[in-house]
Amino acid sequence: MQAYLTLTRRELSGYFLSMTGYIIIAAALFLMGLSFVVLLEKLQLEPTLMPVTELFYITPFFWLILLLSTPVITMRLFALEKFSGTFETLMTAPVSDREVVLAKFTAALVFYMIMWLPLLGCLLIVRHYTNDPSAFDLGAVGSTFLGILLLGCLFLSLGCCASAMTRSQVTAAMISLVFGATLFLVGVLSSQLPLRPSWQTQVLAALSFFEQMHDFARGVIDTRAVVLYLSATLFFLFLTLRIVESRRWK
Amino acid sequence: MNDGLMIEVENLTKRYSGHAAVSNISFTVRRGEIVGLLGPNGAGKSTTMRILACYLPATSGTVRVAGLDVYEHSEEVRRRIGYMPENNPLHYDMRVREYLKFRARLKGLSRRRSRERVDVVMEQCDLTHVSRRIIGQLSKGYRQRVGLADALVHEPELIILDEPTIGLDPHQIRAVRQLIKSLACDHTVLISTHILPEAEMTCNRMVIMYEGSILAADSPDNLQRFMSGHSQILAEIAAPLEELNECWAQMPEVEQFDVSPAEGAYHRCALTPRDGLDLRPRIYELARQRGWLLRELTRNRHSLEDIYVQVTRPEEEEES
């Protein structure tokens, strides 16, 4: 436990000791700000019943932030350490492989959530200027952040896995971007297809990330989605653990 | 089983995709010894150390540290080892003190204990005045000491240092050597190097590796004695040539001799003694008895350098 906490702290501080952390946050903040400009423009034209979080979600910036930030956050986790050789000092310290994987994932997740915090500020500003207390509905905001957290878990665990596979940060980012984008496109595809009762469409429907996140932004928590995201995260973390362990396979 | 043995390596083999980096080596290290793994680059020293430090698995054979198998009890073994890898990788974005504290905590020391130990090792490695500097901005010598301090911070029983003095200037090398020697009292140290005088100066015992096998393992003195069978004694004596020749021929301890004229009345005698005997007192006694003038008397000791070159020389060269 002590090793896990120590390592998580080190990983998290790693983001802020180099420029990477600040650049990622600045870029995400820029995109969030842009999306709120679009959103406020829309609100001026016509009143709507949608909660602000949903309005934010249907601007294209949400997925852009998610898809671009997760590979950049996770690419350094293992690849950088393998490249610089510190992986050797880390793995020869008395820490278990599981602690290492979990600590790195936790640090990435905490950083990712810090990156999303300015969204709260944006929502508060909207409430302030619309003078409508319902614009900042706690339930909807909570479920939006839950959705962000769960989707983040999925994409970050995917990124962890990619980073553990290689010594090059660029390769790690490429792999996780490709797989992340594929997941997203599968989600889009499933919302485009007509519902016909065949097993293919049913599988696709289960993977409709696009629609599921829409639910979260609307304030609806669908347990199927929660289970899907958590189990996929566990799967990718397990895969990462196996990759890290493979070094010691005979 | 564990009678004072710190490291037991039995028939260790490590293959990387078919190519054997280490083949079937065995050696032991007792507690409190400083042992040098010596060999040219690519001899398998680093691989052996990585297996000892539980970073890589062995292909076959057993490796035990303090009686514990490195594969079965990996975490327990790692707790007892302080390992500094080749090229000494560090987190360059951290400060010295911060890094050492992070490492101490990672190795399971309590908050208070880690604070104490970090102070001690920083003192030991002469890092106290750079404790707040960022590691990436330190000179190579200081970084090396940070690596050493990291290896020592949890008071390991066994310290494994892979090429600890590589790339340092002579002053820093001396300082690092001093430090390693000072550790000997309560730690076992295994260092690897391809620089021979270093091993000669710091180690109680040397294991010479070449192309994945062990060629020789003994104390520096014994290795030298082993080689001194081929040593020579040089004497410059002012005496008639025939008398000298006759005298050496009659001496049973002399296996071979060669007398050649030097300047003036002196002759240069090169004698090869039997069984590495030291003939110098005999020669001095002889010169005194016969009233010869003796102006030089030396034994050509084979330095470890010769031994090293001899045992690590490729076989083809010896044949030709």
Coordinates of C-alpha atoms in Angstrom, one line a residue:
Chain A
M1 CA 0.0 0.0 0.0
Q2 CA 2.8 2.4 0.9
A3 CA 4.6 1.6 -2.3
Y4 CA 1.3 2.2 -4.3
L5 CA 0.7 5.6 -2.7
T6 CA 4.4 6.7 -3.0
L7 CA 4.4 5.7 -6.6
T8 CA 1.1 7.4 -7.4
R9 CA 2.3 10.6 -5.9
R10 CA 5.5 10.4 -7.9
E11 CA 3.7 9.7 -11.1
L12 CA 1.2 12.5 -10.5
S13 CA 4.0 15.0 -9.6
G14 CA 5.8 13.9 -12.8
Y15 CA 3.0 15.6 -14.9
F16 CA 3.6 18.9 -13.1
L17 CA 7.4 18.7 -12.9
S18 CA 7.6 18.7 -16.7
M19 CA 5.7 21.0 -19.1
T20 CA 3.5 18.1 -20.4
G21 CA 0.9 18.5 -17.6
Y22 CA 0.5 22.2 -18.1
I23 CA 0.3 21.9 -21.9
I24 CA -2.4 19.2 -21.7
I25 CA -4.5 21.2 -19.3
A26 CA -4.1 24.4 -21.3
A27 CA -5.1 22.6 -24.5
A28 CA -8.1 21.0 -22.8
L29 CA -9.1 24.3 -21.3
F30 CA -8.9 26.0 -24.7
L31 CA -11.2 23.5 -26.3
M32 CA -13.6 23.7 -23.4
G33 CA -13.7 27.4 -23.6
L34 CA -14.3 27.2 -27.3
S35 CA -17.2 24.8 -26.9
F36 CA -18.8 27.2 -24.4
V37 CA -18.5 30.1 -26.8
V38 CA -20.4 27.9 -29.3
L39 CA -22.9 27.0 -26.7
L40 CA -23.6 30.5 -25.5
E41 CA -24.0 31.6 -29.1
K42 CA -26.6 28.9 -29.6
L43 CA -28.4 29.8 -26.3
Q44 CA -28.7 33.4 -27.5
L45 CA -30.5 32.4 -30.6
E46 CA -33.2 30.1 -29.1
P47 CA -34.2 29.0 -25.6
T48 CA -34.0 25.3 -25.0
L49 CA -35.0 22.8 -22.4
M50 CA -31.8 20.8 -22.5
P51 CA -29.5 21.0 -19.5
V52 CA -26.3 22.8 -20.0
T53 CA -24.2 19.7 -19.6
E54 CA -26.1 18.1 -22.5
L55 CA -25.7 21.2 -24.6
F56 CA -21.9 21.0 -23.9
Y57 CA -21.9 17.3 -24.8
I58 CA -23.4 17.8 -28.2
T59 CA -20.8 20.3 -29.3
P60 CA -18.0 18.3 -31.1
F61 CA -15.4 19.4 -28.6
F62 CA -16.2 16.8 -25.9
W63 CA -15.0 13.8 -27.9
L64 CA -12.1 15.8 -29.3
I65 CA -10.8 16.5 -25.8
L66 CA -11.4 12.9 -24.6
L67 CA -9.8 11.3 -27.7
L68 CA -6.8 13.6 -27.9
S69 CA -6.0 14.0 -24.2
T70 CA -6.0 10.4 -23.1
P71 CA -3.2 9.1 -25.3
V72 CA -1.0 12.1 -24.4
I73 CA -1.7 11.6 -20.7
T74 CA -0.9 7.9 -20.8
M75 CA 1.9 7.7 -23.3
R76 CA 4.6 8.5 -20.7
L77 CA 3.6 6.1 -18.1
F78 CA 5.7 3.1 -19.1
A79 CA 7.3 4.1 -22.3
L80 CA 9.2 7.0 -20.8
E81 CA 10.5 4.9 -18.0
K82 CA 11.5 2.1 -20.3
F83 CA 13.3 4.6 -22.6
S84 CA 15.2 6.3 -19.8
G85 CA 16.0 3.1 -18.0
T86 CA 14.3 4.1 -14.7
F87 CA 12.0 1.1 -15.3
E88 CA 14.8 -1.1 -14.2
T89 CA 15.4 0.8 -10.9
L90 CA 11.6 0.7 -10.4
M91 CA 11.2 -3.0 -11.0
T92 CA 14.2 -3.9 -8.9
A93 CA 12.6 -2.1 -5.9
P94 CA 10.5 -4.3 -3.7
V95 CA 7.2 -3.4 -5.4
S96 CA 4.8 -5.8 -7.0
D97 CA 3.9 -5.5 -10.7
R98 CA 0.2 -5.0 -9.7
E99 CA 1.1 -2.0 -7.5
V100 CA 3.1 -0.4 -10.3
V101 CA 0.2 -0.8 -12.9
L102 CA -2.4 0.4 -10.5
A103 CA -0.4 3.4 -9.3
K104 CA 0.3 4.5 -12.8
F105 CA -3.3 4.2 -13.8
T106 CA -4.5 6.0 -10.7
A107 CA -2.1 8.9 -11.3
A108 CA -3.3 9.2 -14.9
L109 CA -6.9 9.1 -13.8
V110 CA -6.4 11.8 -11.1
F111 CA -4.6 14.0 -13.6
Y112 CA -7.4 13.4 -16.1
M113 CA -10.0 14.5 -13.6
I114 CA -8.0 17.6 -12.7
M115 CA -7.9 18.4 -16.4
W116 CA -11.7 18.3 -16.5
L117 CA -12.2 20.6 -13.5
P118 CA -12.4 23.8 -15.5
L119 CA -15.7 22.4 -17.0
L120 CA -17.2 23.1 -13.6
G121 CA -16.1 26.7 -13.8
C122 CA -17.6 27.0 -17.3
L123 CA -20.9 25.7 -16.0
L124 CA -20.9 28.1 -13.1
I125 CA -20.3 31.0 -15.4
V126 CA -23.2 30.0 -17.6
R127 CA -25.5 29.8 -14.5
H128 CA -24.2 33.2 -13.4
Y129 CA -25.1 34.9 -16.7
T130 CA -28.4 33.1 -17.5
N131 CA -29.7 33.8 -14.0
D132 CA -31.4 30.4 -14.2
P133 CA -30.7 28.1 -11.3
S134 CA -31.8 25.1 -13.3
A135 CA -28.9 25.6 -15.7
F136 CA -26.6 24.1 -13.1
D137 CA -28.6 21.0 -12.0
L138 CA -26.4 19.1 -9.6
G139 CA -27.7 15.7 -10.7
A140 CA -27.0 16.3 -14.3
V141 CA -23.5 17.7 -13.5
G142 CA -22.8 14.8 -11.2
S143 CA -23.8 12.2 -13.8
T144 CA -21.9 14.1 -16.5
F145 CA -18.7 13.9 -14.4
L146 CA -19.4 10.2 -13.6
G147 CA -19.6 9.6 -17.3
I148 CA -16.4 11.5 -17.9
L149 CA -14.7 9.5 -15.1
L150 CA -15.9 6.1 -16.5
L151 CA -15.1 6.9 -20.1
G152 CA -11.8 8.2 -18.8
C153 CA -11.1 4.9 -17.0
L154 CA -11.7 3.0 -20.2
F155 CA -9.6 5.2 -22.5
L156 CA -6.8 5.6 -19.9
S157 CA -6.5 1.9 -19.3
L158 CA -6.3 1.4 -23.0
G159 CA -3.5 4.0 -23.1
C160 CA -1.7 2.3 -20.2
C161 CA -1.7 -0.9 -22.1
A162 CA -0.4 0.8 -25.2
S163 CA 2.4 2.5 -23.2
A164 CA 3.4 -0.8 -21.6
M165 CA 3.9 -2.3 -25.0
T166 CA 6.6 -0.1 -26.3
R167 CA 9.7 2.0 -25.4
S168 CA 8.6 5.0 -27.5
Q169 CA 6.1 7.5 -26.3
V170 CA 5.1 8.5 -29.8
T171 CA 4.3 4.9 -30.7
A172 CA 2.3 4.5 -27.4
A173 CA 0.3 7.6 -28.2
M174 CA -0.3 6.4 -31.8
I175 CA -1.5 3.0 -30.7
S176 CA -3.9 4.3 -28.1
L177 CA -5.2 7.0 -30.4
V178 CA -5.9 4.5 -33.1
F179 CA -7.7 2.1 -30.7
G180 CA -9.5 5.0 -29.0
A181 CA -10.7 6.4 -32.3
T182 CA -11.9 3.0 -33.4
L183 CA -13.9 2.6 -30.2
F184 CA -15.4 6.0 -30.8
L185 CA -16.3 5.3 -34.4
V186 CA -17.9 2.0 -33.4
G187 CA -20.0 4.0 -31.0
V188 CA -20.9 6.5 -33.8
L189 CA -21.7 3.7 -36.2
S190 CA -24.0 2.0 -33.8
S191 CA -26.0 5.1 -33.4
Q192 CA -26.3 5.5 -37.1
L193 CA -27.4 2.0 -37.9
P194 CA -31.1 1.2 -38.1
L195 CA -32.2 -1.2 -35.3
R196 CA -32.7 -4.6 -36.9
P197 CA -32.9 -7.6 -34.6
S198 CA -29.7 -9.3 -35.6
W199 CA -26.8 -10.1 -33.2
Q200 CA -24.5 -7.7 -35.0
T201 CA -26.6 -4.7 -34.3
Q202 CA -27.1 -5.9 -30.7
V203 CA -23.4 -6.1 -30.1
L204 CA -23.0 -2.7 -31.7
A205 CA -25.8 -1.3 -29.6
A206 CA -24.0 -2.4 -26.4
L207 CA -20.9 -0.5 -27.6
S208 CA -22.7 2.8 -28.4
F209 CA -20.4 5.0 -26.3
F210 CA -21.7 8.0 -28.1
E211 CA -25.3 7.4 -26.9
Q212 CA -24.3 6.2 -23.5
M213 CA -22.3 9.3 -22.8
H214 CA -25.3 11.3 -24.1
D215 CA -27.4 9.7 -21.4
F216 CA -24.9 10.6 -18.7
A217 CA -24.8 14.2 -19.9
R218 CA -28.6 14.3 -19.7
G219 CA -28.5 13.1 -16.2
V220 CA -29.4 9.5 -16.8
I221 CA -27.2 6.8 -15.3
D222 CA -27.5 3.5 -17.2
T223 CA -26.0 0.6 -15.2
R224 CA -25.3 -1.3 -18.4
A225 CA -22.9 1.4 -19.4
V226 CA -21.3 1.5 -16.0
V227 CA -20.7 -2.2 -16.0
L228 CA -19.4 -2.1 -19.5
Y229 CA -16.9 0.7 -18.8
L230 CA -15.7 -0.8 -15.6
S231 CA -15.2 -4.3 -17.0
A232 CA -13.5 -3.0 -20.1
T233 CA -11.2 -1.0 -17.8
L234 CA -10.4 -4.1 -15.7
F235 CA -9.7 -6.0 -18.9
F236 CA -7.2 -3.5 -20.2
L237 CA -5.5 -3.2 -16.8
F238 CA -5.2 -6.9 -16.6
L239 CA -3.7 -6.9 -20.1
T240 CA -1.2 -4.2 -19.0
L241 CA -0.3 -6.3 -15.9
R242 CA 0.4 -9.3 -18.1
I243 CA 2.6 -7.2 -20.4
V244 CA 4.6 -5.9 -17.4
E245 CA 4.9 -9.4 -16.0
S246 CA 5.9 -10.8 -19.4
R247 CA 9.4 -9.5 -18.7
R248 CA 9.8 -12.2 -16.1
W249 CA 8.3 -15.1 -18.1
K250 CA 10.8 -17.8 -18.6
Chain B
M1 CA 22.4 -24.4 3.7
N2 CA 22.9 -20.7 4.2
D3 CA 26.2 -20.8 5.9
G4 CA 27.4 -17.3 5.4
L5 CA 26.8 -17.4 1.7
M6 CA 25.2 -14.3 0.3
I7 CA 25.0 -15.2 -3.4
E8 CA 24.8 -18.7 -4.7
V9 CA 24.7 -19.1 -8.5
E10 CA 24.3 -22.6 -9.9
N11 CA 24.5 -23.5 -13.5
L12 CA 23.0 -20.2 -14.5
T13 CA 22.1 -19.9 -18.2
K14 CA 20.4 -17.0 -19.9
R15 CA 19.4 -17.0 -23.5
Y16 CA 18.1 -14.1 -25.5
S17 CA 16.2 -15.5 -28.5
G18 CA 18.5 -18.3 -29.0
H19 CA 21.8 -16.5 -28.3
A20 CA 23.3 -17.4 -24.9
A21 CA 24.3 -14.3 -23.0
V22 CA 25.4 -16.3 -20.0
S23 CA 26.0 -20.1 -20.3
N24 CA 26.1 -22.4 -17.3
I25 CA 28.0 -20.3 -14.8
S26 CA 28.3 -21.1 -11.1
F27 CA 29.9 -19.0 -8.3
T28 CA 29.3 -18.0 -4.7
V29 CA 29.9 -14.9 -2.7
R30 CA 30.3 -15.0 1.1
R31 CA 28.9 -12.3 3.4
G32 CA 31.1 -9.3 3.7
E33 CA 33.1 -9.9 0.6
I34 CA 33.7 -7.4 -2.2
V35 CA 33.6 -9.3 -5.4
G36 CA 34.4 -7.9 -8.8
L37 CA 32.8 -9.3 -12.0
L38 CA 35.4 -8.6 -14.6
G39 CA 35.2 -9.0 -18.3
P40 CA 35.2 -7.2 -21.6
N41 CA 31.9 -5.6 -22.9
G42 CA 29.3 -8.2 -23.8
A43 CA 30.8 -10.9 -21.4
G44 CA 27.5 -11.3 -19.6
K45 CA 28.2 -9.3 -16.5
S46 CA 25.2 -7.0 -16.7
T47 CA 22.9 -10.0 -17.6
T48 CA 24.1 -11.8 -14.5
M49 CA 23.5 -8.8 -12.3
R50 CA 20.1 -8.2 -13.7
I51 CA 19.1 -11.8 -12.9
L52 CA 20.5 -11.3 -9.4
A53 CA 18.5 -8.1 -9.0
C54 CA 15.3 -10.0 -10.1
Y55 CA 14.9 -7.9 -13.2
L56 CA 15.3 -10.7 -15.6
P57 CA 14.4 -14.4 -15.2
A58 CA 17.1 -17.0 -15.8
T59 CA 16.6 -19.5 -18.6
S60 CA 17.8 -22.3 -16.4
G61 CA 19.8 -22.8 -13.3
T62 CA 19.2 -21.5 -9.8
V63 CA 20.2 -18.2 -8.2
R64 CA 19.8 -17.6 -4.5
V65 CA 20.4 -14.5 -2.5
A66 CA 20.7 -14.9 1.3
G67 CA 19.3 -18.4 0.8
L68 CA 16.2 -17.2 -1.1
D69 CA 15.5 -18.1 -4.7
V70 CA 15.4 -14.9 -6.8
Y71 CA 12.5 -16.2 -8.8
E72 CA 10.3 -17.7 -6.1
H73 CA 10.9 -15.0 -3.5
S74 CA 11.5 -12.0 -5.8
E75 CA 10.1 -9.3 -3.5
E76 CA 11.9 -10.5 -0.4
V77 CA 15.1 -10.7 -2.3
R78 CA 14.6 -7.2 -3.8
R79 CA 14.2 -5.9 -0.3
R80 CA 17.7 -7.1 0.6
I81 CA 19.4 -5.8 -2.5
G82 CA 20.6 -2.3 -3.4
Y83 CA 21.0 -2.3 -7.2
M84 CA 22.5 0.4 -9.4
P85 CA 22.0 -0.5 -13.1
E86 CA 24.4 0.3 -15.9
N87 CA 24.3 4.0 -16.9
N88 CA 22.6 4.8 -13.7
P89 CA 19.1 5.8 -14.7
L90 CA 17.5 8.5 -12.5
H91 CA 14.4 10.7 -12.6
Y92 CA 16.1 13.9 -14.0
D93 CA 13.1 16.1 -13.1
M94 CA 13.4 15.5 -9.4
R95 CA 15.5 17.1 -6.7
V96 CA 18.2 15.0 -5.0
R97 CA 16.6 14.9 -1.6
E98 CA 13.1 14.4 -3.1
Y99 CA 14.3 11.5 -5.3
L100 CA 16.1 9.7 -2.4
K101 CA 13.0 10.1 -0.2
F102 CA 10.8 8.8 -2.9
R103 CA 13.1 5.8 -3.3
A104 CA 13.3 5.2 0.4
R105 CA 9.5 5.2 0.7
L106 CA 9.2 3.0 -2.3
K107 CA 11.5 0.5 -0.6
G108 CA 9.2 0.4 2.4
L109 CA 10.9 2.6 4.9
S110 CA 8.6 4.5 7.3
R111 CA 8.4 8.2 7.0
R112 CA 10.7 8.9 9.9
R113 CA 13.2 6.2 9.0
S114 CA 13.4 7.4 5.4
R115 CA 14.1 10.9 6.6
E116 CA 16.9 9.6 8.8
R117 CA 18.3 7.3 6.2
V118 CA 18.3 9.9 3.4
D119 CA 20.3 12.2 5.7
V120 CA 22.8 9.5 6.4
V121 CA 23.3 8.4 2.8
M122 CA 23.6 12.0 1.6
E123 CA 26.3 12.5 4.2
Q124 CA 28.0 9.3 3.2
C125 CA 27.9 10.1 -0.5
D126 CA 28.8 13.7 0.0
L127 CA 25.5 15.0 -1.4
T128 CA 24.3 17.2 1.4
H129 CA 25.3 20.5 -0.3
V130 CA 23.4 19.6 -3.5
S131 CA 20.3 18.2 -1.8
R132 CA 18.0 20.8 -3.3
R133 CA 19.4 20.7 -6.8
I134 CA 17.5 19.1 -9.7
I135 CA 19.2 15.9 -10.7
G136 CA 19.2 16.7 -14.4
Q137 CA 21.4 19.7 -13.7
L138 CA 24.0 17.8 -11.7
S139 CA 27.4 16.7 -13.1
K140 CA 27.9 13.1 -13.9
G141 CA 29.9 12.5 -10.8
Y142 CA 27.1 13.7 -8.6
R143 CA 24.5 11.7 -10.5
Q144 CA 26.6 8.7 -9.9
R145 CA 26.6 9.4 -6.2
V146 CA 22.9 9.9 -6.2
G147 CA 22.6 6.4 -7.8
L148 CA 24.9 5.0 -5.1
A149 CA 22.9 6.7 -2.4
D150 CA 19.7 5.2 -3.8
A151 CA 21.3 1.7 -3.7
L152 CA 22.3 2.3 0.0
V153 CA 19.2 4.0 1.3
H154 CA 17.4 1.0 2.6
E155 CA 20.5 -0.6 4.2
P156 CA 20.5 -3.6 2.0
E157 CA 22.6 -6.7 2.8
L158 CA 23.8 -7.0 -0.7
I159 CA 24.8 -4.1 -3.0
I160 CA 25.1 -4.7 -6.7
L161 CA 26.7 -2.0 -8.7
D162 CA 26.9 -2.3 -12.5
E163 CA 29.9 -0.3 -13.7
P164 CA 29.8 2.2 -10.9
T165 CA 32.8 4.3 -12.0
I166 CA 32.2 4.4 -15.8
G167 CA 32.6 7.9 -17.2
L168 CA 33.9 9.5 -14.1
D169 CA 37.1 11.6 -13.8
P170 CA 40.0 10.2 -11.7
H171 CA 39.1 12.1 -8.6
Q172 CA 35.6 11.0 -8.7
I173 CA 36.7 7.4 -9.4
R174 CA 38.9 7.5 -6.3
A175 CA 36.0 8.9 -4.2
V176 CA 33.6 6.2 -5.4
R177 CA 36.2 3.5 -4.7
Q178 CA 36.7 4.8 -1.2
L179 CA 33.0 4.7 -0.7
I180 CA 32.7 1.1 -1.9
K181 CA 35.6 0.1 0.3
S182 CA 34.0 1.7 3.3
L183 CA 30.8 -0.3 2.7
A184 CA 32.7 -3.5 3.0
C185 CA 32.4 -3.9 6.8
D186 CA 28.7 -4.4 7.0
H187 CA 27.6 -5.1 3.4
T188 CA 28.4 -7.6 0.7
V189 CA 29.3 -5.9 -2.5
L190 CA 29.2 -7.2 -6.1
I191 CA 30.6 -4.7 -8.7
S192 CA 31.1 -5.2 -12.3
T193 CA 33.8 -3.5 -14.3
H194 CA 35.9 -3.9 -17.4
I195 CA 38.7 -1.7 -15.8
L196 CA 41.1 -4.0 -14.2
P197 CA 43.0 -1.8 -11.8
E198 CA 39.7 -0.9 -10.3
A199 CA 38.9 -4.5 -9.4
E200 CA 42.4 -5.1 -8.3
M201 CA 42.2 -2.2 -5.9
T202 CA 38.7 -2.7 -4.4
C203 CA 37.9 -6.4 -4.5
N204 CA 38.7 -9.3 -2.3
R205 CA 37.9 -11.7 -5.1
M206 CA 37.5 -11.4 -8.8
V207 CA 35.3 -13.4 -11.2
I208 CA 36.6 -13.1 -14.7
M209 CA 33.9 -13.6 -17.3
Y210 CA 34.3 -13.9 -21.1
E211 CA 31.6 -14.6 -23.6
G212 CA 29.1 -15.8 -21.0
S213 CA 31.4 -18.2 -19.1
I214 CA 33.6 -17.8 -16.1
L215 CA 37.3 -18.2 -16.9
A216 CA 38.8 -17.7 -13.5
A217 CA 37.6 -16.8 -10.0
D218 CA 40.0 -16.1 -7.2
S219 CA 41.5 -13.4 -5.1
P220 CA 43.8 -10.9 -7.0
D221 CA 46.8 -12.3 -5.1
N222 CA 46.0 -15.9 -5.9
L223 CA 45.4 -15.1 -9.6
Q224 CA 48.8 -13.5 -9.6
R225 CA 50.5 -16.4 -7.9
F226 CA 48.8 -18.7 -10.4
M227 CA 50.4 -16.8 -13.2
S228 CA 53.8 -16.3 -11.6
G229 CA 54.8 -19.7 -12.8
H230 CA 55.8 -17.8 -15.8
S231 CA 57.5 -14.9 -14.0
Q232 CA 61.1 -14.0 -14.7
I233 CA 63.9 -12.7 -12.6
L234 CA 66.3 -10.1 -14.0
A235 CA 69.7 -9.6 -12.6
E236 CA 72.5 -7.4 -13.9
I237 CA 75.8 -8.7 -12.6
A238 CA 79.4 -7.7 -13.3
A239 CA 81.0 -11.1 -13.8
P240 CA 82.6 -13.2 -16.6
L241 CA 80.1 -14.7 -19.0
E242 CA 81.3 -18.3 -18.6
E243 CA 81.2 -18.1 -14.8
L244 CA 77.6 -16.9 -14.9
N245 CA 76.5 -19.5 -17.4
E246 CA 78.0 -22.3 -15.4
C247 CA 76.6 -21.0 -12.2
W248 CA 73.0 -20.9 -13.5
A249 CA 73.3 -24.2 -15.2
Q250 CA 74.2 -25.8 -11.9
M251 CA 71.4 -24.2 -9.9
P252 CA 68.5 -26.7 -9.8
E253 CA 65.8 -24.1 -9.2
V254 CA 66.5 -22.4 -12.5
E255 CA 64.5 -23.7 -15.3
Q256 CA 65.8 -21.5 -18.1
F257 CA 68.3 -18.8 -18.3
D258 CA 69.6 -16.3 -20.8
V259 CA 72.7 -14.2 -20.3
S260 CA 73.4 -11.3 -22.6
P261 CA 76.1 -8.6 -22.3
A262 CA 75.1 -5.2 -21.0
E263 CA 77.3 -2.1 -21.0
G264 CA 80.7 -2.3 -19.3
A265 CA 81.5 -5.4 -17.4
Y266 CA 77.9 -6.1 -16.7
H267 CA 75.8 -9.0 -18.0
R268 CA 72.1 -9.1 -18.0
C269 CA 70.7 -12.5 -16.8
A270 CA 67.1 -13.4 -17.4
L271 CA 66.1 -16.4 -15.2
T272 CA 62.9 -18.4 -15.2
P273 CA 62.5 -20.1 -11.9
R274 CA 60.9 -23.5 -11.4
D275 CA 57.4 -23.4 -9.7
G276 CA 57.4 -19.6 -9.4
L277 CA 60.0 -19.6 -6.7
D278 CA 61.5 -16.3 -5.7
L279 CA 65.2 -16.6 -6.4
R280 CA 66.2 -13.1 -5.5
P281 CA 67.7 -13.9 -2.0
R282 CA 69.7 -16.8 -3.5
I283 CA 71.1 -14.6 -6.2
Y284 CA 72.1 -11.9 -3.8
E285 CA 73.7 -14.4 -1.5
L286 CA 75.6 -15.8 -4.5
A287 CA 76.8 -12.4 -5.6
R288 CA 78.0 -11.7 -2.1
Q289 CA 79.9 -15.0 -1.8
R290 CA 81.6 -14.6 -5.1
G291 CA 82.3 -10.9 -4.8
W292 CA 80.2 -10.0 -7.9
L293 CA 78.9 -6.6 -8.4
L294 CA 75.1 -6.6 -8.5
R295 CA 73.4 -3.5 -9.7
E296 CA 69.9 -4.7 -10.5
L297 CA 67.7 -7.5 -9.2
T298 CA 64.0 -7.5 -10.0
R299 CA 61.2 -10.0 -10.4
N300 CA 58.9 -9.4 -13.3
R301 CA 55.5 -10.0 -11.8
H302 CA 52.8 -10.6 -14.2
S303 CA 50.3 -7.9 -13.5
L304 CA 46.7 -8.7 -13.4
E305 CA 46.5 -7.0 -16.7
D306 CA 48.5 -9.8 -18.3
I307 CA 46.3 -12.4 -16.7
Y308 CA 43.2 -10.6 -17.9
V309 CA 44.5 -10.2 -21.4
Q310 CA 45.6 -13.8 -21.4
V311 CA 42.4 -15.3 -20.2
T312 CA 40.1 -13.2 -22.2
R313 CA 42.0 -13.4 -25.5
P314 CA 40.1 -15.1 -28.2
E315 CA 41.4 -18.7 -28.8
E316 CA 42.3 -18.2 -32.4
E317 CA 44.9 -15.7 -31.4
E318 CA 46.6 -18.2 -29.0
E319 CA 46.7 -20.9 -31.6
S320 CA 48.4 -18.7 -34.2

